[in-house]
Coordinates of C-alpha atoms in Angstrom, one line a residue:
M1 CA 7.3 17.6 3.7
C2 CA 8.4 14.3 2.1
L3 CA 4.9 12.9 1.9
P4 CA 3.8 14.9 -1.2
L5 CA 7.2 14.6 -2.8
S6 CA 7.0 10.8 -2.3
A7 CA 3.6 10.7 -3.8
V8 CA 4.7 12.7 -6.9
A9 CA 7.9 10.6 -7.4
A10 CA 6.0 7.3 -7.1
S11 CA 3.2 8.5 -9.3
A12 CA 5.7 9.4 -12.1
A13 CA 7.4 6.0 -11.7
G14 CA 3.9 4.3 -11.9
I15 CA 3.3 6.1 -15.2
V16 CA 6.7 5.1 -16.7
L17 CA 6.3 1.5 -15.7
G18 CA 2.6 1.5 -16.8
F19 CA 3.4 2.1 -20.5
P20 CA 4.8 -1.4 -21.2
V21 CA 1.9 -3.3 -19.7
L22 CA -1.0 -1.3 -21.2
R23 CA -2.0 -4.2 -23.5
L24 CA -2.0 -6.8 -20.7
R25 CA -5.0 -7.7 -18.5
G26 CA -5.9 -10.2 -15.8
D27 CA -3.3 -12.6 -14.5
Y28 CA -0.8 -11.6 -17.1
F29 CA -0.9 -8.0 -15.8
A30 CA -0.4 -9.1 -12.2
I31 CA 2.6 -11.3 -13.2
V32 CA 4.3 -8.5 -15.1
T33 CA 3.8 -5.9 -12.3
L34 CA 5.3 -8.4 -9.8
G35 CA 8.2 -8.9 -12.2
F36 CA 8.8 -5.2 -12.4
G37 CA 8.9 -5.1 -8.6
E38 CA 11.7 -7.7 -8.6
I39 CA 13.6 -5.9 -11.4
I40 CA 13.5 -2.6 -9.4
R41 CA 14.6 -4.4 -6.2
I42 CA 17.6 -6.0 -7.9
V43 CA 18.6 -2.7 -9.6
A44 CA 18.4 -0.8 -6.3
N45 CA 20.4 -3.6 -4.6
N46 CA 23.2 -3.2 -7.1
W47 CA 23.1 0.6 -7.5
R48 CA 25.3 1.1 -4.5
S49 CA 26.2 4.7 -5.2
L50 CA 22.5 5.7 -4.7
T51 CA 21.1 3.1 -2.3
N52 CA 24.2 1.7 -0.6
G53 CA 23.2 -1.7 -1.8
S54 CA 22.0 -4.3 0.7
Q55 CA 23.4 -2.3 3.6
G56 CA 20.7 0.3 2.9
I57 CA 20.4 3.9 4.0
A58 CA 20.6 4.3 7.8
N59 CA 20.1 7.1 10.3
L60 CA 17.1 8.5 8.6
P61 CA 15.7 11.6 10.4
R62 CA 13.0 10.6 13.0
P63 CA 9.6 12.2 12.5
S64 CA 8.7 15.1 14.7
F65 CA 5.4 16.4 15.9
F66 CA 4.6 18.5 12.7
G67 CA 7.9 20.3 13.1
L68 CA 6.8 21.8 16.4
A69 CA 8.5 19.3 18.8
D70 CA 10.7 16.3 18.8
F71 CA 10.0 13.0 20.4
T72 CA 13.2 13.1 22.6
A73 CA 13.7 12.6 26.3
S74 CA 15.4 16.0 26.7
R75 CA 15.2 19.4 25.0
A76 CA 17.9 19.9 22.5
A77 CA 19.4 23.2 21.5
G78 CA 16.8 25.1 19.4
H79 CA 14.3 22.2 19.7
T80 CA 11.3 21.6 21.9
A81 CA 10.6 18.2 23.4
F82 CA 7.1 16.7 22.8
N83 CA 6.6 15.9 26.5
S84 CA 7.6 19.4 27.5
L85 CA 5.3 21.0 24.9
F86 CA 2.3 19.2 26.4
G87 CA 3.5 19.0 30.0
I88 CA 3.5 15.2 30.2
A89 CA 6.0 12.5 31.2
Y90 CA 8.4 11.3 28.5
S91 CA 7.7 7.8 27.1
P92 CA 9.6 6.2 24.1
I93 CA 6.2 4.9 22.8
Q94 CA 5.0 8.5 22.1
R95 CA 6.5 8.5 18.6
V96 CA 4.9 5.2 17.8
V97 CA 1.5 6.3 19.0
F98 CA 1.8 9.5 16.9
L99 CA 2.8 7.6 13.8
Y100 CA -0.2 5.2 14.4
Y101 CA -2.6 8.1 14.4
V102 CA -1.0 9.6 11.3
V103 CA -1.3 6.3 9.5
L104 CA -4.9 5.8 10.7
T105 CA -5.8 9.3 9.4
L106 CA -4.2 8.7 6.0
A107 CA -5.9 5.3 5.7
L108 CA -9.3 6.9 6.4
A109 CA -8.4 9.6 3.9
V110 CA -7.5 7.0 1.2
N111 CA -10.8 5.2 1.9
I112 CA -12.9 8.4 1.6
F113 CA -10.9 9.4 -1.5
T114 CA -11.6 6.0 -3.1
L115 CA -15.3 6.1 -2.3
R116 CA -15.6 9.6 -3.8
I117 CA -13.5 9.0 -6.9
R118 CA -15.6 6.0 -7.8
R119 CA -18.6 8.3 -8.4
L120 CA -16.6 10.7 -10.6
P121 CA -16.2 10.2 -14.4
I122 CA -12.7 8.8 -14.0
G123 CA -13.9 6.2 -11.4
R124 CA -16.8 5.1 -13.6
A125 CA -14.3 4.8 -16.5
W126 CA -12.2 2.5 -14.3
E127 CA -15.2 0.4 -13.6
A128 CA -16.2 0.2 -17.3
L129 CA -12.7 -0.8 -18.3
R130 CA -12.7 -3.5 -15.5
E131 CA -16.0 -5.0 -16.6
D132 CA -15.5 -5.0 -20.3
E133 CA -12.5 -3.4 -21.9
V134 CA -13.7 -3.9 -25.5
A135 CA -17.1 -2.3 -24.8
A136 CA -15.5 0.6 -22.9
Q137 CA -13.3 1.3 -25.9
A138 CA -16.3 1.1 -28.2
L139 CA -17.9 3.8 -26.1
G140 CA -15.0 6.1 -26.7
L141 CA -12.9 5.7 -23.6
D142 CA -9.2 6.2 -24.0
R143 CA -7.9 2.9 -22.6
R144 CA -4.3 4.1 -22.2
L145 CA -5.3 7.3 -20.4
V146 CA -7.7 5.6 -18.0
K147 CA -5.1 2.9 -17.1
L148 CA -2.3 5.3 -16.7
T149 CA -4.4 7.4 -14.4
A150 CA -5.1 4.3 -12.2
F151 CA -1.3 3.5 -12.2
A152 CA -0.5 7.1 -11.2
I153 CA -3.0 7.4 -8.3
G154 CA -2.3 3.9 -7.0
A155 CA 1.5 4.5 -7.1
A156 CA 1.1 7.9 -5.3
W157 CA -0.5 6.2 -2.3
G158 CA 2.2 3.6 -2.3
G159 CA 4.8 6.4 -2.2
V160 CA 3.1 8.0 0.8
A161 CA 3.1 4.6 2.6
G162 CA 6.8 4.2 1.7
A163 CA 7.7 7.5 3.3
I164 CA 5.9 6.6 6.5
F165 CA 7.6 3.2 6.5
D166 CA 11.0 4.8 6.2
A167 CA 10.2 7.3 9.0
R168 CA 9.0 4.5 11.3
Q169 CA 12.0 2.2 10.7
G170 CA 14.7 4.9 10.5
F171 CA 16.4 2.6 8.0
V172 CA 15.6 1.4 4.4
T173 CA 17.1 -1.2 2.2
P174 CA 16.0 -2.9 -1.0
E175 CA 15.6 -6.2 0.9
S176 CA 12.7 -4.7 2.7
F177 CA 10.6 -4.8 -0.5
G178 CA 11.1 -8.4 -1.8
F179 CA 8.8 -10.6 -3.7
L180 CA 7.0 -11.8 -0.6
E181 CA 5.8 -8.3 0.3
S182 CA 4.4 -7.8 -3.3
A183 CA 2.8 -11.3 -3.2
V184 CA 1.1 -10.5 0.2
V185 CA -0.3 -7.2 -1.1
T186 CA -1.7 -9.0 -4.2
A187 CA -3.1 -11.7 -2.0
I188 CA -4.8 -9.2 0.2
V189 CA -6.6 -7.6 -2.8
V190 CA -7.7 -11.0 -4.2
L191 CA -8.8 -12.3 -0.8
G192 CA -10.6 -9.2 0.2
G193 CA -12.9 -9.2 -2.9
L194 CA -12.8 -7.1 -6.0
G195 CA -14.1 -3.6 -5.3
S196 CA -14.7 -4.1 -1.6
Q197 CA -13.0 -1.6 0.8
L198 CA -14.1 -3.5 3.9
G199 CA -13.0 -6.8 2.4
I200 CA -9.5 -5.4 1.9
V201 CA -9.3 -4.3 5.6
L202 CA -10.5 -7.8 6.7
A203 CA -8.1 -9.5 4.3
A204 CA -5.2 -7.4 5.7
L205 CA -6.1 -8.5 9.2
V206 CA -6.2 -12.1 8.2
L207 CA -3.0 -12.2 6.1
I208 CA -1.0 -10.2 8.6
G209 CA -2.6 -11.4 11.8
L210 CA -2.8 -15.2 11.1
P211 CA 1.0 -15.7 10.9
E212 CA 1.4 -13.9 14.3
L213 CA -1.5 -15.9 15.8
F214 CA 0.2 -19.1 14.8
R215 CA 3.7 -18.0 15.9
G216 CA 3.6 -20.3 18.9
L217 CA 3.5 -23.3 16.6
N218 CA 7.2 -22.6 15.6
D219 CA 8.1 -24.8 12.6
Y220 CA 4.4 -25.5 11.8
R221 CA 3.4 -21.9 11.8
M222 CA 3.5 -21.4 8.0
L223 CA 1.8 -24.8 7.5
A224 CA -1.1 -23.7 9.7
F225 CA -1.2 -20.4 7.9
G226 CA -1.4 -22.1 4.5
G227 CA -4.1 -24.4 5.7
A228 CA -6.2 -21.5 6.9
M229 CA -5.7 -19.8 3.6
I230 CA -6.9 -22.9 1.7
A231 CA -10.0 -23.1 3.9
I232 CA -10.8 -19.4 3.2
M233 CA -10.4 -19.9 -0.6
L234 CA -12.6 -23.1 -0.5
F235 CA -15.4 -21.5 1.4
R236 CA -15.1 -17.9 0.1
P237 CA -13.6 -18.3 -3.4
R238 CA -14.7 -14.8 -4.5
G239 CA -13.2 -13.1 -1.5
L240 CA -14.2 -12.4 2.0
I241 CA -16.7 -9.7 0.8
A242 CA -17.6 -10.5 -2.8
T243 CA -20.3 -7.9 -3.3
R244 CA -19.5 -5.5 -6.2
R245 CA -21.9 -2.7 -6.7
P246 CA -21.6 -0.4 -9.7
T247 CA -21.7 3.4 -9.0
A248 CA -24.1 3.9 -12.0
I249 CA -27.1 1.8 -12.8
L250 CA -29.3 2.1 -15.9
K251 CA -33.0 1.8 -15.2

């Protein structure tokens, strides 16, 4: 039930924060959005009456199997255990496997949604604004409306991801959303290649997987990770998959 509510709340926040940066573009836009992320984190860290500060909010309800069963070892009063519902042995990993498939389903849904919306008028307006903002305005596109729509939809998916993160952790604190997380997400987009869905997936595997791959190097782990990133940027400066195909072509 929290997934749609999280999407709506995050979308509204994206629209509110989008107004001050409508005139910015390129690197300046990215810097300001990262700055807003830090401002929100600091405010949440100091608003103790709402967020409990750096101690965070603990004991969040664990996700259930669509409200039909709980992932518990024994059946509680008025509740059905997941293993009893399907007649299988209990395992503590069952909740993790369930969340994995939920996240995988949502990721595929986002991918399909993105591919479809690019072929709609709003998607083509985004592309036009990305390629040449002045020309897009000359054609009659409302720059503010187009940008705010992008902010709202992008923030909505972020809100869904945040709800799943909280359900998985069972605990949430402002410190979980520091500058490093925002920088990694931005780096994934840049490294993957502008407009490439497959590139984003590969970049996420690289940026999340490489530090874990080099974990055995201990103190030199981040040095090896930085070297690998420099090599990628030297040999693939436009991203892992740099192809950018427009949805509409004039012949």
